[in-house]
XYZ file of C-alpha atoms in Angstrom:
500
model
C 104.840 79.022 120.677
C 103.745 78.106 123.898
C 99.697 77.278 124.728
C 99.559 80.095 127.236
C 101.040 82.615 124.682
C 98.622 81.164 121.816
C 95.529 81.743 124.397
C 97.051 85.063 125.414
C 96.998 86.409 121.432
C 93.399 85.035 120.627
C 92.398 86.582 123.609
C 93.577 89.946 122.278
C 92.777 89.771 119.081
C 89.532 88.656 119.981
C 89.083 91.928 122.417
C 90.721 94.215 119.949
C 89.580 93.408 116.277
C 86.362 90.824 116.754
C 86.120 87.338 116.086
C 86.543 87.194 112.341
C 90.121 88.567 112.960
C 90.672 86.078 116.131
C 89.694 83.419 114.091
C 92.246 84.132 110.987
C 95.132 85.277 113.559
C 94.618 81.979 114.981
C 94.666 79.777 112.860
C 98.041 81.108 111.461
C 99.371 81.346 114.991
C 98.781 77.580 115.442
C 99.677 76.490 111.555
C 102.422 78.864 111.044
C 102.595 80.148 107.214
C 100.308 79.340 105.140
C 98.388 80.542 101.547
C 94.699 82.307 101.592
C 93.364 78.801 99.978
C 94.652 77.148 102.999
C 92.991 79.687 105.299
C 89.905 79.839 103.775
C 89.558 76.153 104.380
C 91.279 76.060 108.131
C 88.937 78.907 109.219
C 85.418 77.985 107.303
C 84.858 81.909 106.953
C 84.355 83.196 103.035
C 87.264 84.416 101.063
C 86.566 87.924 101.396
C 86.360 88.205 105.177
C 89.454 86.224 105.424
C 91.112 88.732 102.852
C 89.455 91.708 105.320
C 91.150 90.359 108.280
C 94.144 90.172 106.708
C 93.918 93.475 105.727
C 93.140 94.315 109.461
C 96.153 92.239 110.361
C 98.898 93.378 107.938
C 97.434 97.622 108.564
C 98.506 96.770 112.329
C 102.060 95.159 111.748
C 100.371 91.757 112.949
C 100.948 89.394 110.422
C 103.473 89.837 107.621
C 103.190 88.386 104.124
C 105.874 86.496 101.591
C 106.256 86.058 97.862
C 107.147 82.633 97.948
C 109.716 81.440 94.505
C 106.969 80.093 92.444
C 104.634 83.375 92.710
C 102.031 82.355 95.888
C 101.998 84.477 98.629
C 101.748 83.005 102.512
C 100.942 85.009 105.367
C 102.320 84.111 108.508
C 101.339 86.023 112.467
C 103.782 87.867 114.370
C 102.659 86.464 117.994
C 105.538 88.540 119.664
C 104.265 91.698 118.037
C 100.590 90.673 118.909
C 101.515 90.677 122.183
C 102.420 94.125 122.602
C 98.803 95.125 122.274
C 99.213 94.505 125.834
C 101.553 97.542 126.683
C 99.809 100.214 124.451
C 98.151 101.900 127.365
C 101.732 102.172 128.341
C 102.866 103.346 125.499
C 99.821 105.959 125.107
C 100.751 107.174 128.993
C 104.718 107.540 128.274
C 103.704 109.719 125.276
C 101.349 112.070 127.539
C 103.952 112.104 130.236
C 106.941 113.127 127.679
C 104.500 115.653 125.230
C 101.378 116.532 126.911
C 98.079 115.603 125.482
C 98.763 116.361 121.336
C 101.551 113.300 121.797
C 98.930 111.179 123.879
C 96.352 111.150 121.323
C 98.802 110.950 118.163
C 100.328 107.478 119.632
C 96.921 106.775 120.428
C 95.606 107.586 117.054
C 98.852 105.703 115.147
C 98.039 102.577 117.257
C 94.486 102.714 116.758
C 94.898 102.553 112.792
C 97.804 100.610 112.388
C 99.431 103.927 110.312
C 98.592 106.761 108.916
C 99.469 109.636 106.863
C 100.842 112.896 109.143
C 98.545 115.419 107.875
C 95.483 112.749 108.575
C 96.492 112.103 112.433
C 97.070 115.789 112.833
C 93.364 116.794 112.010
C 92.007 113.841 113.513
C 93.669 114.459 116.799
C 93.442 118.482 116.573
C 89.662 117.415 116.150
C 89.796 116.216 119.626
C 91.861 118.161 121.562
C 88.546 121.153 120.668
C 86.194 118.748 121.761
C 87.646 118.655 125.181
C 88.071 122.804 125.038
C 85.883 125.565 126.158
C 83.693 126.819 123.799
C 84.931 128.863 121.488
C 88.416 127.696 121.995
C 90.187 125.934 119.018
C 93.277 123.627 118.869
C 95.385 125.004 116.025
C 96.829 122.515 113.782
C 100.677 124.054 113.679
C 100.600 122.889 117.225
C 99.663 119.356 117.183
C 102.294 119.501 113.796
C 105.318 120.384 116.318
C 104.346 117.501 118.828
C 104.131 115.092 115.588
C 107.817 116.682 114.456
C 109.628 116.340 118.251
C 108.384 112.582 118.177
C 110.247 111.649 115.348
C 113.175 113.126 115.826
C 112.935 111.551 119.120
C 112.478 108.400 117.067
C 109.001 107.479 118.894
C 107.518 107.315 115.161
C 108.914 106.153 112.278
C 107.873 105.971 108.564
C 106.469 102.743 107.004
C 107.859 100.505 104.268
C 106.859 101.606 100.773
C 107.501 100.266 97.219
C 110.491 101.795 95.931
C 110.580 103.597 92.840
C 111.539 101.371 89.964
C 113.817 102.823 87.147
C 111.888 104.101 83.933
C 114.225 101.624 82.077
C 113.602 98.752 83.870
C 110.944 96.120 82.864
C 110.415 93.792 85.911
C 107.244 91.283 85.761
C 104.136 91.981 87.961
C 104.790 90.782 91.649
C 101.681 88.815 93.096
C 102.501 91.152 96.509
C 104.168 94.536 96.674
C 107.676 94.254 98.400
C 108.012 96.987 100.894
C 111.541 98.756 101.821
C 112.620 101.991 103.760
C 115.811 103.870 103.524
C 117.152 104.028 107.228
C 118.091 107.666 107.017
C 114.659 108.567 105.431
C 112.992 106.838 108.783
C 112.485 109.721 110.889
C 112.523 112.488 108.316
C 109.196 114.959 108.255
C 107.891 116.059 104.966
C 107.388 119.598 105.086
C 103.593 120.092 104.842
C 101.601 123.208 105.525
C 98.947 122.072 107.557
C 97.030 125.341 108.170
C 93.494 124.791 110.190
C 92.107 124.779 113.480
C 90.368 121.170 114.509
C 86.201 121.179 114.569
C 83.811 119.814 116.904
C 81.378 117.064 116.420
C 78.170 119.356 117.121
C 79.772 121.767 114.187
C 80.839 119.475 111.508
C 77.283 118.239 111.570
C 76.135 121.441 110.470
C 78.832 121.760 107.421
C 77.845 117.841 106.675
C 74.691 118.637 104.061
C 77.574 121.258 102.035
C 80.899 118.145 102.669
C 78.604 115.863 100.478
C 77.670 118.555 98.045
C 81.000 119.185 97.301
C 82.010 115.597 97.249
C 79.187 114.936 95.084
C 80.985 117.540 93.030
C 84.046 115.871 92.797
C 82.591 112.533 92.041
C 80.974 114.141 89.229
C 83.770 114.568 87.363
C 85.783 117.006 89.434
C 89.334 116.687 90.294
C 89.651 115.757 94.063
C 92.451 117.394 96.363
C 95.171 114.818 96.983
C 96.861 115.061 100.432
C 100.299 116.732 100.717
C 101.822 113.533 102.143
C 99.669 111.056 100.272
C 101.557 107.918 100.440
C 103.938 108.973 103.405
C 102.713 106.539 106.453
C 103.872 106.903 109.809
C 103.648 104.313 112.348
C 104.857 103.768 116.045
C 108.240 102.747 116.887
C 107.769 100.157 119.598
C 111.527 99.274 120.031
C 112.283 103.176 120.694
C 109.470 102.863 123.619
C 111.082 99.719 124.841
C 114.435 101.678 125.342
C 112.909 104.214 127.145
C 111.299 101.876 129.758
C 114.359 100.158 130.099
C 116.391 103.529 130.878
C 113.094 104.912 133.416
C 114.152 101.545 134.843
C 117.973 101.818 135.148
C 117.335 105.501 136.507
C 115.048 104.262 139.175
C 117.488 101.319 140.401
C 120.361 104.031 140.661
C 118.141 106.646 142.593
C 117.229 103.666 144.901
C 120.756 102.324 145.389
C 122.591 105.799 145.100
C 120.419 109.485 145.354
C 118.595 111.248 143.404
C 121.786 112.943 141.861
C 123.541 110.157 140.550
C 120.076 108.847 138.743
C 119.843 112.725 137.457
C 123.741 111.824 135.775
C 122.707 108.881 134.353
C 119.380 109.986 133.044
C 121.527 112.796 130.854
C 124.056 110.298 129.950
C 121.182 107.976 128.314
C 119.410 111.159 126.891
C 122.303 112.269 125.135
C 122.852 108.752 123.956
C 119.084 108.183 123.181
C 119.219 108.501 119.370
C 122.544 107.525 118.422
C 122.599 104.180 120.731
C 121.414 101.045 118.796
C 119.152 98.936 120.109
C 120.108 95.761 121.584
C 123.675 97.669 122.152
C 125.497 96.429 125.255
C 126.751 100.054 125.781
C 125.840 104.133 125.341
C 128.010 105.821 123.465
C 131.126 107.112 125.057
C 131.055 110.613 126.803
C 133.479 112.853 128.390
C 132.896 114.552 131.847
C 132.481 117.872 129.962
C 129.886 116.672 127.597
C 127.918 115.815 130.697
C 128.084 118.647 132.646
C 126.840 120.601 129.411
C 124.338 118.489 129.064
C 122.593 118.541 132.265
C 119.122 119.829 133.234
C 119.355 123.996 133.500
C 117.837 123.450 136.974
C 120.980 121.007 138.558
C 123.265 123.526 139.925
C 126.275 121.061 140.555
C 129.691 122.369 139.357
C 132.013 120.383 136.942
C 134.041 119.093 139.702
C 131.342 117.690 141.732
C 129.707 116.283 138.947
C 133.194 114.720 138.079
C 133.018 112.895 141.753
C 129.554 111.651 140.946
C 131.075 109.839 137.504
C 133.675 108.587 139.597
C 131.173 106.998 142.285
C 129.462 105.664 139.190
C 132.153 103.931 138.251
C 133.618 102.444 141.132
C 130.414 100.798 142.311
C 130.265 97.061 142.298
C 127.237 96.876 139.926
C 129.057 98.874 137.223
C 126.174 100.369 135.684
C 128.763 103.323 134.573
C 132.089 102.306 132.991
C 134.790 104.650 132.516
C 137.722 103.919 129.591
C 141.009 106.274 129.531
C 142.282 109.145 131.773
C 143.159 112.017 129.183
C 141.144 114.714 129.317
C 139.396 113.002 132.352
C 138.414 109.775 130.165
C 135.034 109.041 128.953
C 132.045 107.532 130.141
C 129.399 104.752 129.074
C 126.382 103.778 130.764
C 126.843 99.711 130.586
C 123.593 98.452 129.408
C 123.813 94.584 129.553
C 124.972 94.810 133.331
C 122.276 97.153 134.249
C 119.475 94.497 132.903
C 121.451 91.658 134.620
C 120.812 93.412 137.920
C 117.108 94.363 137.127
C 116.352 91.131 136.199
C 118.222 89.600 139.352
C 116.518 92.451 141.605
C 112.575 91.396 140.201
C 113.657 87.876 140.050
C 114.755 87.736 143.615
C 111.251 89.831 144.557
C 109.190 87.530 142.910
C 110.812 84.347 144.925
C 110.669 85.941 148.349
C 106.638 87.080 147.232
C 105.484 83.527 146.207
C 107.733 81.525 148.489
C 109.128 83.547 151.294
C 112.581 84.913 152.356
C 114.004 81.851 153.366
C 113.328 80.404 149.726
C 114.549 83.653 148.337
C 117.906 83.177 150.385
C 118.616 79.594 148.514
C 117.558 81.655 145.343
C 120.194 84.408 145.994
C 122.443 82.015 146.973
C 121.968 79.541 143.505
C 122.321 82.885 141.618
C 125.365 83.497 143.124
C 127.074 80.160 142.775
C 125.534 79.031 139.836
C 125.789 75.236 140.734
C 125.023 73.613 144.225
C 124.042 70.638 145.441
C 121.539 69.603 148.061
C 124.090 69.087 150.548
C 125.963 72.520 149.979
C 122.923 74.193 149.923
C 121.840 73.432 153.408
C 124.864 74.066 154.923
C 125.517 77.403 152.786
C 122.245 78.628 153.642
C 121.822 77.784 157.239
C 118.619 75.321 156.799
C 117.653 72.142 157.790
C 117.862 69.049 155.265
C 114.072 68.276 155.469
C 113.308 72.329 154.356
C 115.742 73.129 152.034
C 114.726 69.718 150.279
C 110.587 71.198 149.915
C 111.787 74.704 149.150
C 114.202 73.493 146.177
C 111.373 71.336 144.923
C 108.346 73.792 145.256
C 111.112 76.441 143.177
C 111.695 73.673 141.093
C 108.198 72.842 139.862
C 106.840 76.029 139.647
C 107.726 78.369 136.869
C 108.202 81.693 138.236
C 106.878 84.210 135.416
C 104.073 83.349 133.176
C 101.858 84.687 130.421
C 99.116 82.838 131.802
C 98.682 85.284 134.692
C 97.710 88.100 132.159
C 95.538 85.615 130.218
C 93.849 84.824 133.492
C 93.513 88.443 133.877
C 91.768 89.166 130.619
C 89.234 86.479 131.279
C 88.718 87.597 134.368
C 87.555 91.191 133.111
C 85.577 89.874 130.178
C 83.581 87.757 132.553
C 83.098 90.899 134.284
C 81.911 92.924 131.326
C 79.509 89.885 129.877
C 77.892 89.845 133.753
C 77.362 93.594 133.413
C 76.704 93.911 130.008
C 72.912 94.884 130.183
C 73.590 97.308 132.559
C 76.880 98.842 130.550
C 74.631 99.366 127.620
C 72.408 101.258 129.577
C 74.661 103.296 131.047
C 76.030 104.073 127.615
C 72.671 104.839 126.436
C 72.131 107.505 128.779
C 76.074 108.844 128.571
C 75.030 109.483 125.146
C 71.643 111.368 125.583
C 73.773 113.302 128.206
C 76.110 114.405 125.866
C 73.412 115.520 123.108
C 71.484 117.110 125.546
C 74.881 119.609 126.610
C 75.621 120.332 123.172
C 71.756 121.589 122.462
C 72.402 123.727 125.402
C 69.901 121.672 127.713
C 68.681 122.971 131.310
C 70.311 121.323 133.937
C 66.877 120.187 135.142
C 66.274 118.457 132.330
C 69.795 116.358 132.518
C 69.115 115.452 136.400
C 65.662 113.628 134.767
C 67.825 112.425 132.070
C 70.855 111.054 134.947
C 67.543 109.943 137.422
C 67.169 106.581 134.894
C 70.085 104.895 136.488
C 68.924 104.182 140.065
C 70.942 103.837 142.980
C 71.840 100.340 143.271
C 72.702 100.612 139.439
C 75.164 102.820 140.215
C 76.611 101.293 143.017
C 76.790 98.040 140.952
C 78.648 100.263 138.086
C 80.986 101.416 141.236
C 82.019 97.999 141.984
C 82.760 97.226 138.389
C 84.796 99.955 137.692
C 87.055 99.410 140.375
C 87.079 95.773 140.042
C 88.079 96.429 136.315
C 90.910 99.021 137.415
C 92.472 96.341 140.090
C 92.381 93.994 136.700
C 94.108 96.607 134.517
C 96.617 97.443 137.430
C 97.300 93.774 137.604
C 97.754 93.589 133.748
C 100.125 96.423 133.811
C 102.579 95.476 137.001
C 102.762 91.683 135.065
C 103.612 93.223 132.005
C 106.456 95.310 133.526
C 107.586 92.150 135.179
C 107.937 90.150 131.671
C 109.497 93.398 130.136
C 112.384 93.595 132.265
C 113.324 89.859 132.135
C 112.476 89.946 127.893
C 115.047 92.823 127.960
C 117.616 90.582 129.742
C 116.903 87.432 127.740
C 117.111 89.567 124.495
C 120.460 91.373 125.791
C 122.261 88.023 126.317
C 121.070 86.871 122.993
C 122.163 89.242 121.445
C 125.654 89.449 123.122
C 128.718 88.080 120.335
């Protein structure tokens, strides 16, 4: 891996998990696979905080782990998946947008833990839904249940790995590691739990706290304790299923901008109905006939079959080919034409990012390499229409700059630590007094009494917080519009890759 990706994961694992964890991801990021003895020595920690963080790292999907043939087991990091820590707020937001706040906090919840069982994420995340609520008000757990159900079938979570059952007959040695496997068609299946309960706030389950540790005291004592109804069923998010979805918000967005808003509407039911049952990596949707689009579309889009027929057709006859069409009986059938789209995203952002950093006339060489694929100097000045002298500096500044890197977000993530470590006294206090705030309104305080409380943080304090917070959003922003960037040119580099 590259030095600015190996900075990039320290930096979030550092952020995310501490500096015990950094330490151990790192020093298999920059080894490769290697035993615990080995990383107990490489990282100087003790062998039971390495074994912790490797805990940390495996819960998360961040480092995997292999029997090797003579019995040792080496652990080696996933840097591509560490990387993605950068898009869960993106992944968080596309769950709100798609199913409200119960899907929000569920993805948030799954990628907080790593994975965790259904009924567990549905009471931790009913839990919080009340807190936000009026008083009095409850969030049921049935409901938070059917959000949980809609996202797999969607195929937004997925179950984990498990050890498969071994036959009663069989008599297989001891394994130093558990080896972990998954049906495919068991995936995305629910377990049928009754989750019956309403979630609790904070302020409340203090009160019940003195008779929770009675009766777990009881069932320490010799007491049988309630096992889950899905103990052992994980769930975990599917990051590949998010990736697809991007990539289709994407490919509606370029045909609304280079057609209307109708033809996007057409393709955005032609990639719905093909959401599930379209591999990833696939160069192509599904086929689909005219009629199993019109039935498909929004309740809302009152076009009739025969317009909707001249849309496909438009589709399909435009020069970028985003929608082929195969056959003419029964008016043919239709694919959305995957690889092609990414090609012209990643030309599109590509050709943005030139004209940005070195200005149209650069971006016109750029358009025109892209084009021809091969050119030299000579034909390049004369195809483009610029002197010798300029076309020679732009080819050379294109030439030793690279256009997309991960260093940009690294940069970025320094830049907001520094930030936070310049403002860190003050962030405390402002913590501090967020937190008497919020004990103060659940004991039903006078609102006298929480202006005194609010008075400790004077003006300039809170100016200075002002400042911070928007410098820190401008950061995040940043973050985000590199990491869209990188995704739509990691889409097209993994498209071609994976074309036979």
């Amino acid at each position: 891996m590259t030095q600015a990706e190996l900075r990039l994961c320290s930096l979030l694992l550092q952020e995310h998990f501490g500096e015990i964890v950094e330490k151990v991801g790192n020093s298999l990021l920059r080894t490769g696979p290697r035993p615990l003895r080995l990383l107990v020595g490489d990282t100087g920690l003790l062998p039971d905080q390495v074994k912790k963080a490797l805990c940390v790292l495996i819960q998360h999907n961040l480092v995997r782990y292999e029997v090797q043939p003579r019995g040792s087991v080496e652990y080696e990091a996933r840097s591509e998946r560490i990387l993605r820590i950068l898009r869960y707020p993106r992944y968080i937001y596309t769950a709100k947008t798609l199913y409200g706040d119960p899907g929000e906090l569920l993805v948030e919840e799954l990628l907080l833990h790593g994975h965790l069982p259904m009924s567990c994420a549905v009471a931790r995340v009913a839990d919080r839904l009340t807190e936000t609520m009026e008083d009095g008000k409850t969030m049921d757990y049935t409901e938070v249940s059917s959000t949980f159900v809609r996202l797999a079938d969607t195929h937004f979570i997925q179950r984990c790995p498990i050890v498969p059952e071994s036959p009663q007959s069989a008599k297989a040695l001891p394994r130093s590691a558990p080896a972990l496997a998954i049906d495919e068609k068991d995936m995305y299946i629910v377990p049928r739990l009754n989750l019956v309960g309403k979630g609790k706030r904070r302020h409340s389950c203090d009160k019940e706290e003195e008779g929770e540790h009675k009766t777990k005291r009881q069932k320490q004592d010799g007491g049988s304790s309630e096992t889950p109804p899905d103990d052992g069923i994980y769930w975990q998010v599917n990051l590949e299923r998010f990736h697809q979805h991007f990539r289709d918000q994407a490919l509606v967005s370029a045909v609304a901008s280079r057609m209307d808003q109708t033809s996007s509407e057409v393709v955005r039911t032609m990639l719905r109905m093909s959401e599930v049952t379209t591999a990833s990596g696939a160069s192509h949707t599904q086929p689909l006939s005219s009629n199993e689009i019109f039935r498909s579309l929004p309740s809302g889009y009152n076009i009739g079959k025969q317009v909707l027929d001249q849309y496909l057709a438009l589709l399909a006859d435009d020069p970028l080919e985003f929608v082929g069409k195969s056959g003419d009986s029964g008016g043919g059938t239709y694919t959305v034409n995957l690889h092609k789209a990414l090609v012209s995203l990643a030309t599109a952002t590509l050709e943005s990012i030139v004209e940005e950093r070195f200005g149209s006339r650069c971006a016109r060489i750029f358009r025109l390499l892209l084009r021809k694929k091969h050119l030299e100097q000579k034909q390049v000045e004369d195809f483009a229409m610029i002197p010798a002298k300029e076309a020679k500096d732009m080819l050379y500044r294109m030439l030793s700059e690279n256009l997309v890197s991960l260093q940009s977000v690294a940069n970025l993530m320094e830049r907001r630590q520094h930030e936070m470590r310049e403002n860190k006294r003050l962030l405390e206090k402002s913590q501090r007094v967020e937190a008497i705030l919020a004990s103060m309104q659940a004991t039903g305080a006078e609102a006298a009494q929480l202006h005194e409380v609010e008075e400790m943080i004077t003006g300039p304090e809170r100016q200075q917080l002002e400042t911070l917070k928007h410098n820190v959003n401008k950061i995040d922003a940043s973050e985000n519009q590199v990491d869209e960037t990188i995704f739509v040119l990691e889409s097209f580099i993994e498209s071609t890759t994976k074309r036979p």
